[in-house]
Coordinates of C-alpha atoms in Angstrom, one line a residue:
M273 CA 80.2 159.6 60.4
K274 CA 78.4 156.3 61.1
Q275 CA 81.8 154.4 61.1
S276 CA 83.2 157.0 63.5
S277 CA 80.2 156.8 65.8
S278 CA 80.4 153.0 65.9
M279 CA 84.1 153.1 66.7
L280 CA 83.5 155.6 69.5
T281 CA 80.8 153.4 71.0
R282 CA 83.2 150.4 71.0
I283 CA 86.0 152.4 72.6
C284 CA 83.6 153.6 75.4
A285 CA 82.3 150.1 76.0
F286 CA 85.9 148.7 76.2
I287 CA 86.8 151.4 78.7
I288 CA 83.8 150.6 80.8
I289 CA 84.5 146.9 80.8
F290 CA 88.2 147.5 81.6
F291 CA 87.5 149.7 84.6
T292 CA 84.8 147.3 85.8
F293 CA 87.3 144.5 85.7
L294 CA 90.0 146.6 87.4
L295 CA 87.6 147.4 90.2
Y296 CA 86.8 143.7 90.6
L297 CA 90.5 142.9 90.8
V298 CA 91.1 145.6 93.5
K299 CA 88.1 144.4 95.4
H300 CA 89.2 140.8 95.1
Y301 CA 92.8 141.3 96.3
T302 CA 92.0 143.7 99.2
D303 CA 88.9 142.0 100.8
G304 CA 89.1 138.4 99.7
Y305 CA 92.5 137.6 98.3
L306 CA 92.2 134.1 99.7
S307 CA 89.0 133.2 97.9
F308 CA 90.9 130.8 95.7
F309 CA 91.8 128.6 98.7
Q310 CA 88.2 128.8 99.9
N311 CA 86.8 127.4 96.6
P312 CA 86.0 123.7 96.8
Q313 CA 86.3 123.4 93.1
S314 CA 89.9 124.4 93.1
S315 CA 92.2 121.5 92.2
Q316 CA 94.7 122.6 94.8
Y317 CA 92.0 122.6 97.4
T318 CA 90.6 119.3 96.3
T319 CA 94.1 117.7 96.5
L320 CA 94.9 119.0 100.0
H321 CA 91.5 119.1 101.6
N322 CA 91.5 115.7 103.2
N323 CA 95.0 115.8 104.5
N324 CA 94.7 119.2 106.1
N325 CA 91.3 118.7 107.6
N326 CA 92.7 115.8 109.5
L327 CA 95.9 117.6 110.5
S328 CA 94.0 120.7 111.7
S329 CA 91.8 118.3 113.7
I330 CA 95.0 117.2 115.5
L331 CA 96.7 120.6 115.8
L332 CA 94.1 123.4 115.9
P333 CA 90.5 122.0 115.3
S334 CA 87.9 124.4 113.9
L335 CA 90.6 127.1 113.5
A336 CA 91.3 128.6 110.1
P337 CA 94.6 130.5 110.1
S338 CA 95.0 133.1 107.4
P339 CA 98.6 133.4 106.2
S340 CA 100.1 136.4 104.6
P341 CA 99.9 136.4 100.7
S342 CA 103.7 135.8 100.5
A343 CA 103.4 132.8 102.8
L344 CA 100.9 131.3 100.5
H345 CA 103.6 131.1 97.7
T346 CA 106.7 130.4 99.8
D347 CA 105.9 128.4 102.9
H348 CA 104.6 125.0 101.9
T349 CA 105.9 123.4 105.1
N350 CA 103.1 124.9 107.2
P351 CA 100.5 122.2 107.4
L352 CA 97.7 124.8 108.1
L353 CA 98.0 126.9 105.0
F354 CA 95.5 125.2 102.8
D355 CA 92.6 124.7 105.2
P356 CA 89.3 126.3 104.2
L357 CA 89.6 129.8 105.5
P358 CA 87.0 132.4 106.8
P359 CA 87.2 136.1 105.8
P360 CA 90.0 137.9 107.5
V361 CA 89.2 139.2 111.0
Q362 CA 88.3 142.9 110.8
R363 CA 90.5 144.8 113.2
T364 CA 89.8 148.3 114.6
R365 CA 92.4 150.8 113.5
G366 CA 93.3 154.2 114.8
V367 CA 92.3 153.5 118.4
I368 CA 94.0 155.9 120.8
K369 CA 95.7 154.3 123.8
L370 CA 94.8 156.1 127.0
F371 CA 96.5 153.9 129.5
G372 CA 100.0 152.2 129.5
V373 CA 103.6 152.7 130.4
V374 CA 105.7 155.3 128.6
D375 CA 109.3 154.3 127.9
D376 CA 112.4 156.6 127.7
N377 CA 111.5 157.6 124.1
G378 CA 108.0 158.7 125.1
I379 CA 106.3 155.7 123.4
M380 CA 103.4 154.1 125.2
M381 CA 103.6 150.4 125.7
D382 CA 101.1 147.8 127.1
D383 CA 103.7 145.0 127.2
F384 CA 105.5 145.3 130.6
E385 CA 106.3 143.3 133.7
V386 CA 104.1 143.8 136.7
G387 CA 106.2 142.1 139.4
E388 CA 105.2 139.6 142.0
F389 CA 101.5 138.5 142.3
D390 CA 99.6 139.0 145.5
P391 CA 96.3 137.2 145.4
H392 CA 94.7 139.8 147.6
F393 CA 95.1 142.4 144.9
V394 CA 93.7 140.5 141.9
E395 CA 91.6 142.8 139.7
E396 CA 87.8 142.5 140.4
I397 CA 85.9 141.8 137.2
S398 CA 82.2 142.4 137.4
T399 CA 79.8 139.5 136.8
E400 CA 77.5 139.9 133.8
E401 CA 76.0 137.8 131.1
L402 CA 77.2 138.2 127.6
N403 CA 75.8 136.9 124.3
K404 CA 78.6 135.9 122.1
E405 CA 78.3 133.9 118.9
R406 CA 75.0 132.4 120.0
S407 CA 76.3 131.3 123.4
T408 CA 75.9 132.8 126.8
R409 CA 78.7 132.9 129.3
I410 CA 79.3 134.6 132.7
R411 CA 82.2 137.0 133.0
V412 CA 84.7 136.0 135.6
R413 CA 85.4 137.7 138.9
K414 CA 88.6 137.0 140.8
F415 CA 89.2 133.6 142.2
S416 CA 89.8 133.2 145.9
M417 CA 92.4 131.1 147.5
C418 CA 91.5 127.6 148.7
P419 CA 92.2 126.6 152.4
M420 CA 95.7 125.6 153.2
T421 CA 94.5 122.1 154.0
M422 CA 94.1 121.7 150.2
A423 CA 97.8 122.3 149.4
D424 CA 98.1 118.7 148.1
Y425 CA 94.6 118.3 146.8
I426 CA 93.9 115.9 144.0
P427 CA 90.2 116.3 143.2
C428 CA 89.3 112.9 141.8
L429 CA 91.5 110.8 144.1
D430 CA 91.2 112.6 147.4
N431 CA 90.5 110.2 150.2
V432 CA 89.0 107.5 147.9
K433 CA 90.4 104.2 146.7
E434 CA 89.1 104.5 143.1
R435 CA 88.9 107.5 140.8
H436 CA 85.8 109.4 141.6
C437 CA 85.4 113.1 140.5
P438 CA 83.2 115.7 142.2
K439 CA 80.2 116.8 140.3
G440 CA 78.5 120.2 139.6
G441 CA 78.9 122.7 142.4
E442 CA 81.4 120.5 144.2
K443 CA 84.1 121.1 141.5
L444 CA 87.2 123.1 142.4
N445 CA 86.4 126.8 142.2
C446 CA 89.4 128.3 144.0
L447 CA 93.2 128.5 143.6
V448 CA 95.1 125.7 145.4
P449 CA 97.7 127.3 147.6
A450 CA 101.4 126.3 147.9
P451 CA 102.6 125.1 151.3
K452 CA 104.0 127.6 153.7
G453 CA 107.6 128.5 152.8
Y454 CA 107.3 127.2 149.3
R455 CA 110.4 128.0 147.1
P456 CA 111.1 127.8 143.4
P457 CA 112.2 124.2 142.7
I458 CA 115.8 123.4 142.5
P459 CA 116.7 123.3 138.8
W460 CA 117.4 120.2 136.9
P461 CA 119.7 118.2 137.0
K462 CA 120.6 119.1 140.6
S463 CA 117.0 118.4 141.6
R464 CA 117.6 114.7 140.8
S465 CA 119.6 114.5 144.0
E466 CA 117.9 117.1 146.3
V467 CA 114.7 119.0 146.7
W468 CA 113.5 121.6 149.2
F469 CA 111.8 120.2 152.3
A470 CA 109.2 123.1 152.3
N471 CA 107.9 122.1 148.8
V472 CA 107.1 118.5 149.9
P473 CA 106.9 118.8 153.7
H474 CA 106.3 115.1 154.5
T475 CA 108.7 113.1 156.6
R476 CA 106.9 109.7 156.9
L477 CA 108.6 108.4 153.7
V478 CA 112.0 109.1 155.3
D479 CA 111.1 106.9 158.2
D480 CA 109.6 104.1 156.1
K481 CA 112.6 103.9 153.7
R482 CA 115.2 104.4 156.4
G483 CA 116.7 100.9 156.0
Q484 CA 116.9 101.3 152.1
N485 CA 118.9 104.6 152.2
L486 CA 116.6 105.9 149.4
I487 CA 115.8 109.3 151.0
T488 CA 117.2 111.3 153.9
R489 CA 116.5 114.7 155.4
D490 CA 119.3 117.2 155.7
K491 CA 118.1 120.4 157.4
N492 CA 115.9 122.2 154.8
K493 CA 116.4 119.6 152.0
F494 CA 115.6 116.0 151.2
R495 CA 118.4 114.1 149.6
F496 CA 118.4 111.0 147.5
P497 CA 121.7 109.3 148.1
R498 CA 121.3 105.8 146.7
G499 CA 122.0 104.9 143.2
V500 CA 120.8 101.8 141.4
E501 CA 123.6 101.4 138.9
K502 CA 124.5 97.9 140.1
Y503 CA 120.9 96.8 139.9
V504 CA 120.4 98.1 136.4
N505 CA 123.7 96.6 135.3
Q506 CA 122.6 93.3 136.7
I507 CA 119.4 93.3 134.6
S508 CA 121.4 94.2 131.5
K509 CA 123.7 91.2 132.0
M510 CA 120.8 88.9 132.8
V511 CA 119.0 89.9 129.5
P512 CA 121.5 91.3 127.0
G513 CA 118.6 91.8 124.5
I514 CA 117.0 94.4 126.7
Q515 CA 119.4 97.1 125.3
F516 CA 118.5 100.1 127.4
G517 CA 118.3 103.3 125.3
V518 CA 118.1 101.4 122.0
H519 CA 115.5 98.7 122.1
T520 CA 114.1 99.5 125.5
R521 CA 113.1 103.1 125.5
V522 CA 109.8 103.4 127.5
V523 CA 109.5 101.8 130.9
L524 CA 106.7 101.6 133.5
D525 CA 107.8 101.5 137.1
I526 CA 105.0 100.3 139.3
G527 CA 105.2 101.2 143.0
C528 CA 108.1 103.5 142.3
G529 CA 109.3 104.6 145.8
V530 CA 111.0 107.9 145.1
A531 CA 111.7 106.9 141.4
S532 CA 115.4 106.1 141.8
F533 CA 115.1 103.4 139.1
G534 CA 113.8 105.9 136.6
A535 CA 116.3 108.6 137.7
F536 CA 119.2 106.4 136.8
L537 CA 117.8 105.1 133.5
L538 CA 117.6 108.7 132.2
S539 CA 121.4 108.5 131.7
R540 CA 120.8 105.6 129.3
N541 CA 118.2 107.5 127.2
V542 CA 115.3 105.6 128.8
T543 CA 112.1 107.4 129.8
T544 CA 110.5 105.8 132.9
L545 CA 107.0 106.6 133.9
S546 CA 106.8 106.0 137.7
I547 CA 103.3 105.3 139.1
A548 CA 102.0 104.7 142.6
P549 CA 98.7 105.1 144.4
Q550 CA 98.1 108.1 146.5
V551 CA 99.1 107.2 150.0
D552 CA 98.5 109.6 152.9
Q553 CA 101.7 111.3 154.1
E554 CA 104.0 109.2 151.9
N555 CA 103.4 111.0 148.5
Q556 CA 106.0 109.0 146.6
V557 CA 104.8 110.4 143.3
Q558 CA 105.0 114.0 144.6
F559 CA 108.7 113.4 145.5
A560 CA 109.4 112.1 142.0
L561 CA 107.8 115.0 140.3
E562 CA 109.6 117.5 142.5
R563 CA 112.8 115.8 141.5
G564 CA 111.9 116.4 137.8
L565 CA 111.1 112.8 137.0
P566 CA 108.0 111.5 135.0
A567 CA 105.4 110.3 137.4
M568 CA 101.7 110.3 138.0
V569 CA 99.2 108.9 140.6
A570 CA 97.6 105.7 139.4
T571 CA 95.1 103.6 141.3
F572 CA 95.7 100.0 140.3
T573 CA 92.5 98.3 141.5
T574 CA 89.5 97.6 139.3
R575 CA 89.9 99.7 136.2
R576 CA 92.4 99.7 133.3
L577 CA 95.3 102.1 133.7
L578 CA 95.1 105.0 131.2
Y579 CA 97.8 103.8 128.8
P580 CA 97.3 101.9 125.5
S581 CA 98.1 98.3 124.6
Q582 CA 101.7 97.5 123.9
A583 CA 102.8 100.8 125.4
F584 CA 105.9 99.8 127.4
D585 CA 109.1 98.0 126.4
L586 CA 109.7 97.1 130.0
I587 CA 107.4 97.0 133.1
H588 CA 109.2 96.9 136.4
C589 CA 108.0 96.0 139.9
S590 CA 110.5 96.0 142.8
R591 CA 109.0 95.5 146.2
C592 CA 105.8 97.0 144.8
M593 CA 103.6 95.1 147.3
I594 CA 101.1 94.0 144.6
D595 CA 99.4 90.6 144.9
W596 CA 99.7 89.6 141.2
I597 CA 97.9 86.3 141.9
R598 CA 94.7 87.6 143.3
D599 CA 91.4 87.4 141.5
G600 CA 92.7 85.0 138.9
G601 CA 95.7 87.2 138.1
I602 CA 93.6 90.1 136.8
L603 CA 96.3 92.7 137.6
L604 CA 99.0 90.7 135.8
L605 CA 96.7 90.5 132.8
E606 CA 96.6 94.3 132.8
V607 CA 100.4 94.3 132.8
N608 CA 100.2 91.9 129.8
R609 CA 97.9 94.3 128.0
M610 CA 100.2 97.3 128.4
L611 CA 103.5 95.3 127.7
R612 CA 104.8 95.5 124.1
G613 CA 105.0 92.2 122.1
G614 CA 108.5 90.9 122.9
G615 CA 108.8 93.2 125.9
Y616 CA 110.0 92.3 129.4
F617 CA 108.5 92.1 132.9
A618 CA 110.9 92.5 135.8
W619 CA 109.9 91.3 139.2
A620 CA 112.3 91.9 142.1
T621 CA 111.0 90.5 145.4
Q622 CA 111.8 88.0 148.1
P623 CA 109.7 85.1 146.7
V624 CA 112.1 84.9 143.7
H625 CA 115.0 84.1 146.0
K626 CA 114.0 83.0 149.5
H627 CA 113.5 79.4 150.3
E628 CA 110.8 79.9 153.0
K629 CA 107.8 77.7 152.4
A630 CA 105.2 80.6 152.2
L631 CA 107.4 82.6 149.8
Q632 CA 108.2 79.5 147.7
E633 CA 104.4 79.0 147.3
Q634 CA 104.0 82.5 146.1
W635 CA 106.8 82.0 143.5
K636 CA 105.3 78.8 142.2
E637 CA 101.9 80.5 141.8
M638 CA 103.5 83.4 140.0
E639 CA 105.5 81.1 137.7
D640 CA 102.4 79.1 136.9
L641 CA 100.4 82.2 136.0
A642 CA 103.1 83.8 133.9
G643 CA 103.4 80.5 132.0
R644 CA 99.7 80.5 131.3
L645 CA 100.1 84.0 129.9
C646 CA 102.6 82.5 127.5
W647 CA 105.4 84.5 129.0
E648 CA 108.9 83.0 128.8
L649 CA 111.1 83.1 132.0
V650 CA 114.3 84.3 130.4
A651 CA 116.4 84.8 133.5
K652 CA 116.3 84.4 137.3
E653 CA 119.1 85.7 139.5
G654 CA 119.2 86.7 143.1
Y655 CA 115.9 88.6 143.8
I656 CA 115.2 89.3 140.2
A657 CA 113.1 87.3 137.7
M658 CA 112.7 88.4 134.1
W659 CA 109.9 87.2 131.8
R660 CA 109.4 88.0 128.1
K661 CA 106.0 88.4 126.4
P662 CA 105.5 86.6 123.0
L663 CA 105.8 88.5 119.7
D664 CA 102.7 86.9 118.2
N665 CA 99.6 84.8 119.0
T666 CA 101.1 81.4 118.2
C667 CA 101.2 80.3 121.8
Y668 CA 97.7 81.6 122.5
N669 CA 96.2 79.8 119.5
N670 CA 97.9 76.5 120.5
R671 CA 96.4 76.4 124.0
D672 CA 93.5 74.2 124.9
T673 CA 90.2 76.0 124.6
A674 CA 89.5 75.4 128.3
F675 CA 92.8 76.9 129.4
R676 CA 92.6 79.9 131.8
P677 CA 92.8 82.8 131.5
L678 CA 90.7 82.8 128.3
L679 CA 91.4 85.0 125.3
C680 CA 89.5 88.2 125.1
D681 CA 86.6 88.6 122.7
P682 CA 88.0 89.8 119.3
D683 CA 85.7 92.9 119.6
D684 CA 87.4 94.0 122.8
D685 CA 89.5 97.1 122.1
P686 CA 92.7 96.9 124.2
D687 CA 93.3 100.6 123.6
K688 CA 90.0 101.7 125.1
V689 CA 90.9 102.7 128.6
W690 CA 88.8 105.6 129.9
Y691 CA 86.7 104.2 132.8
V692 CA 87.0 100.7 131.4
D693 CA 87.0 97.8 133.9
L694 CA 89.8 95.3 134.1
K695 CA 89.1 92.1 132.2
L696 CA 90.1 88.6 133.2
C697 CA 91.3 87.6 129.7
I698 CA 94.3 87.8 127.4
N699 CA 94.2 90.4 124.6
H700 CA 95.2 89.2 121.2
L701 CA 98.3 90.7 119.5
P702 CA 97.8 92.2 116.1
E703 CA 98.2 89.6 113.4
N704 CA 100.2 92.1 111.3
G705 CA 102.8 92.6 114.0
Y706 CA 101.7 96.2 114.7
G707 CA 103.1 97.4 118.0
A708 CA 106.0 95.0 118.1
N709 CA 107.8 96.1 114.9
I710 CA 109.3 99.4 115.9
S711 CA 112.5 101.2 115.1
P712 CA 115.3 101.5 117.6
W713 CA 115.8 104.8 119.5
P714 CA 116.2 107.6 118.3
L715 CA 114.9 106.6 114.8
R716 CA 111.5 105.9 116.5
I717 CA 111.0 109.7 116.7
Y718 CA 110.9 110.2 113.0
N719 CA 109.7 106.9 111.4
P720 CA 105.9 106.7 111.2
P721 CA 105.0 103.5 113.1
D722 CA 102.9 100.7 111.8
R723 CA 100.1 101.5 114.2
L724 CA 99.6 104.9 112.7
Q725 CA 97.4 103.2 110.1
S726 CA 95.1 101.8 112.8
I727 CA 94.2 105.2 114.2
Q728 CA 90.5 105.9 113.6
M729 CA 90.3 109.2 111.7
D730 CA 89.2 110.4 108.3
A731 CA 92.5 110.1 106.5
Y732 CA 94.0 106.8 105.5
K733 CA 96.7 107.1 102.9
S734 CA 97.7 110.6 104.0
K735 CA 98.4 109.6 107.7
K736 CA 102.1 109.5 107.2
E737 CA 102.1 112.9 105.6
L738 CA 100.1 114.3 108.5
F739 CA 102.6 112.6 111.0
K740 CA 105.5 114.3 109.3
A741 CA 103.7 117.7 108.8
E742 CA 102.8 117.9 112.5
Y743 CA 106.4 117.4 113.5
K744 CA 107.7 120.1 111.0
Y745 CA 105.0 122.5 112.2
W746 CA 105.9 122.3 115.9
L747 CA 109.6 122.3 115.1
D748 CA 109.1 125.7 113.4
V749 CA 106.8 127.1 116.1
L750 CA 109.0 126.0 119.0
A751 CA 112.2 127.3 117.3
R752 CA 110.5 130.7 117.4
Y753 CA 109.3 130.3 121.0
I754 CA 112.9 129.5 122.1
R755 CA 114.3 132.5 120.3
A756 CA 111.6 135.0 121.2
F757 CA 110.7 133.9 124.7
H758 CA 114.1 132.7 125.9
W759 CA 113.1 129.1 126.8
K760 CA 116.7 128.2 127.5
K761 CA 116.5 130.4 130.5
L762 CA 113.2 129.3 131.8
K763 CA 114.5 126.1 133.6
I764 CA 111.9 123.9 132.0
R765 CA 111.9 120.3 133.1
N766 CA 108.3 118.9 133.6
V767 CA 106.2 119.7 130.5
M768 CA 102.6 118.8 129.6
D769 CA 101.1 118.9 126.2
M770 CA 97.4 119.0 126.9
R771 CA 96.4 117.9 123.3
A772 CA 99.3 116.0 122.0
G773 CA 98.2 114.7 118.6
F774 CA 100.9 112.4 117.2
G775 CA 103.5 113.8 119.7
G776 CA 105.1 116.3 117.3
F777 CA 105.5 118.9 120.1
A778 CA 107.5 116.4 122.2
A779 CA 109.6 115.4 119.2
A780 CA 110.4 119.0 118.4
L781 CA 111.6 119.6 122.0
V782 CA 114.0 116.6 121.6
D783 CA 115.5 118.0 118.4
L784 CA 115.8 121.5 119.8
Q785 CA 117.7 120.1 122.8
I786 CA 115.4 121.3 125.6
D787 CA 116.3 119.0 128.5
C788 CA 112.8 118.1 129.6
W789 CA 110.3 115.3 129.6
V790 CA 106.7 115.6 128.2
M791 CA 103.5 114.2 129.5
N792 CA 101.5 113.8 126.2
V793 CA 97.8 113.9 126.9
V794 CA 95.3 112.6 124.4
P795 CA 91.8 113.9 125.1
V796 CA 89.0 111.4 124.9
S797 CA 87.1 113.9 122.7
G798 CA 89.4 113.3 119.7
P799 CA 91.2 110.4 117.9
N800 CA 93.1 108.0 120.1
T801 CA 96.6 108.7 118.9
L802 CA 98.2 107.4 122.1
P803 CA 99.6 104.2 120.6
V804 CA 101.6 106.2 118.1
I805 CA 103.0 108.4 120.9
F806 CA 104.4 105.4 122.7
D807 CA 105.7 103.8 119.5
R808 CA 107.7 107.0 119.0
G809 CA 109.4 106.5 122.4
F810 CA 107.4 109.0 124.4
I811 CA 105.0 108.7 127.3
G812 CA 101.4 109.9 127.5
V813 CA 97.9 109.2 128.9
M814 CA 94.3 109.3 127.9
H815 CA 92.3 112.0 129.7
D816 CA 89.0 113.9 129.7
W817 CA 89.7 117.6 130.3
C818 CA 86.2 118.0 131.8
E819 CA 87.7 116.2 134.8
P820 CA 90.9 116.9 136.9
F821 CA 94.2 115.2 136.0
D822 CA 95.7 112.6 138.3
T823 CA 98.6 114.5 139.6
Y824 CA 99.6 116.6 142.6
P825 CA 99.4 120.4 142.6
R826 CA 102.5 122.2 141.4
T827 CA 103.7 119.4 139.0
Y828 CA 104.6 121.1 135.7
D829 CA 107.0 123.9 134.7
L830 CA 105.3 124.4 131.3
V831 CA 101.8 123.5 130.2
H832 CA 101.0 123.7 126.4
A833 CA 97.5 123.7 124.9
A834 CA 96.9 124.0 121.2
G835 CA 93.3 124.1 120.0
L836 CA 92.1 122.5 123.2
F837 CA 89.5 125.1 124.3
T838 CA 87.9 125.3 120.9
I839 CA 86.9 121.6 121.0
E840 CA 86.2 121.3 124.8
R841 CA 84.1 124.5 125.4
E842 CA 81.0 122.7 124.1
R843 CA 81.5 119.9 126.7
C844 CA 82.6 121.7 129.8
K845 CA 83.4 125.1 131.4
I846 CA 86.5 126.8 130.2
S847 CA 87.1 128.1 133.7
S848 CA 87.2 124.6 135.1
I849 CA 90.0 123.6 132.7
M850 CA 91.9 126.8 133.4
L851 CA 91.6 126.2 137.2
E852 CA 93.0 122.7 136.7
M853 CA 95.9 124.2 134.7
D854 CA 96.6 126.6 137.7
R855 CA 96.5 123.6 140.1
I856 CA 99.1 121.5 138.3
L857 CA 101.3 124.5 137.2
R858 CA 104.2 125.4 139.5
P859 CA 104.4 129.0 140.8
G860 CA 106.7 130.7 138.3
G861 CA 105.6 128.2 135.6
H862 CA 104.3 129.1 132.2
A863 CA 101.3 128.3 130.1
Y864 CA 101.3 128.6 126.3
I865 CA 97.8 128.6 124.8
R866 CA 97.4 128.6 121.0
D867 CA 93.7 128.9 120.1
S868 CA 90.9 130.6 118.2
L869 CA 90.8 134.4 118.2
Y870 CA 87.2 134.6 119.3
I871 CA 87.9 132.6 122.5
M872 CA 91.0 134.5 123.5
D873 CA 89.3 137.3 125.4
E874 CA 87.5 134.8 127.6
L875 CA 90.8 132.9 128.2
Q876 CA 92.7 136.0 129.0
E877 CA 89.9 137.2 131.4
I878 CA 90.0 133.9 133.3
A879 CA 93.8 134.0 133.5
T880 CA 93.7 137.5 134.9
A881 CA 91.2 136.4 137.5
M882 CA 93.5 133.7 138.5
G883 CA 96.3 136.2 139.0
W884 CA 98.4 135.1 136.0
Q885 CA 100.5 137.6 134.0
T886 CA 99.4 137.4 130.4
R887 CA 100.5 138.5 127.0
L888 CA 98.5 138.0 123.8
R889 CA 100.6 137.6 120.7
D890 CA 100.1 137.2 116.9
T891 CA 101.4 134.0 115.5
A892 CA 103.9 133.9 112.7
E893 CA 101.0 133.8 110.2
G894 CA 100.4 137.5 111.0
P895 CA 97.6 139.7 112.4
H896 CA 94.9 138.4 110.1
A897 CA 95.2 134.8 111.3
S898 CA 92.2 133.5 113.1
Y899 CA 94.1 132.2 116.1
R900 CA 96.5 133.8 118.7
D901 CA 99.1 132.8 121.3
L902 CA 98.2 133.6 124.9
I903 CA 101.4 133.4 126.9
C904 CA 100.9 133.2 130.7
E905 CA 103.1 133.1 133.8
K906 CA 101.8 131.9 137.1
R907 CA 103.2 134.3 139.6
L908 CA 104.8 133.2 142.9
L909 CA 102.0 133.1 145.5
H910 CA 102.4 134.8 148.9
T911 CA 101.3 132.4 151.5

């Protein structure tokens, strides 16, 4: 009996332990199945923690996507899978929909088209204070339309010679209107040759350029008849090593006119960023953007331009009306900073060719200054002179110590550009050849450049893996966007990536054959990855999203923002960034915002107050992911 009693006790204990363990497993795999990936002691977590913290800081900072259980075992290409993850978001189930549209099968839907947008009928949203995750915000009412006089308003550059942004209550708080008669832009590539007059209703440039045959007006259109094929061919013959589309991929055109130089170079796989100051009634940059060409407003006076050192393979100035000799040649020293080691500077102007005394004096001064910069005059023919920047510091180091301009202090960072004054000195080239040793196009897209290792971020050895993972991530995401949202039909040409990382978004667009150009923006609040973007053969700019961007209204067809609002909401108002997005987005254009779930309600609320049509979508990681896609369309405004 004692033996039987003992055996029964053991059996009961075993049963209790078994069911307790079973309950634990059920609990574990229903409420916390990702606890393994949250455990810092896990070997897998330890191995991948450093890499993915840095990648998520580039793609989606402070976000913790929660993939499906199957994805954890099968999709190791997603660079966000192994980040530390919060508990899955608790979603309300069983909610009865009371409002919506009923389809032919009697099923209620909340995903439907609402037609054209009339700003007078934007939904009024009451103003009230909300406490949300220890922060207080004001709910947004509808935004009113700005006066028609602000149709071409650039907040930080309006009526001033230097960038100066409005503060506090002076900031933009309305929707910038389109000019009267505005029409959807002519699609690319036809827009390269003609644009609607109503979209850029300024005729002074036609009068100013009449003798050059660069732009004409034909009834309701502007036309751009002149090609520059002979001019580009001449440069190619003068300097065979320039190799447009292979060695020379990224070009800066200063004082661009209507960007005809950049328009032609596109056919040779060259991306040309055209810049010019804002000039009343001329609006050269606005014409370039309307044509579908890369351009931005840039005031070239006392501060550095917002591009890194060794950014451009060629810098071009044709009749750009810039006095390169003034103030000790400080503007040409800025060109030297931005020009890649071994890159070319092309100067096409009368002093190169004319024999008049005053013009010849200008040429001699320019020749002397370029020589003191250690530039080599490689060709001079007609009105064109071509110089080449040295590949290393040998010439600089062999100069007399009293030679002017002096070399910059070794502590000066040539990639620091945000509100940095121009400096009357020559920046050293990296001793290891970084910036000059780059792959030919198109291999530049995929090969991690040397300067990747100089980016200041937590990772060191894993930077190449982050570079490759970012590209694969966006290739996968954009392939789904193209299939699901029919991007091939959206007539996308001008694109902005508001938080570009290493430029993986732009690289994916190239591989997916979307015929567009991308302005890659690197926020000042994160790592300065801009040198890597240029080394890959793309263009970009440093920017602080707490301030407006230096471009005209109605510039971009597509604006993309991944993880931007999560990092910037602590620094500035979300509504200010959204209003800036509305200003630079063309009517009929689209905004794709991928960000944290907890911020999406606020973003969608602001978008609705601006009159945008919005759709909130789960990402491919499923409904339990901690981030969402907010897909917006700016409706055509009635003016």
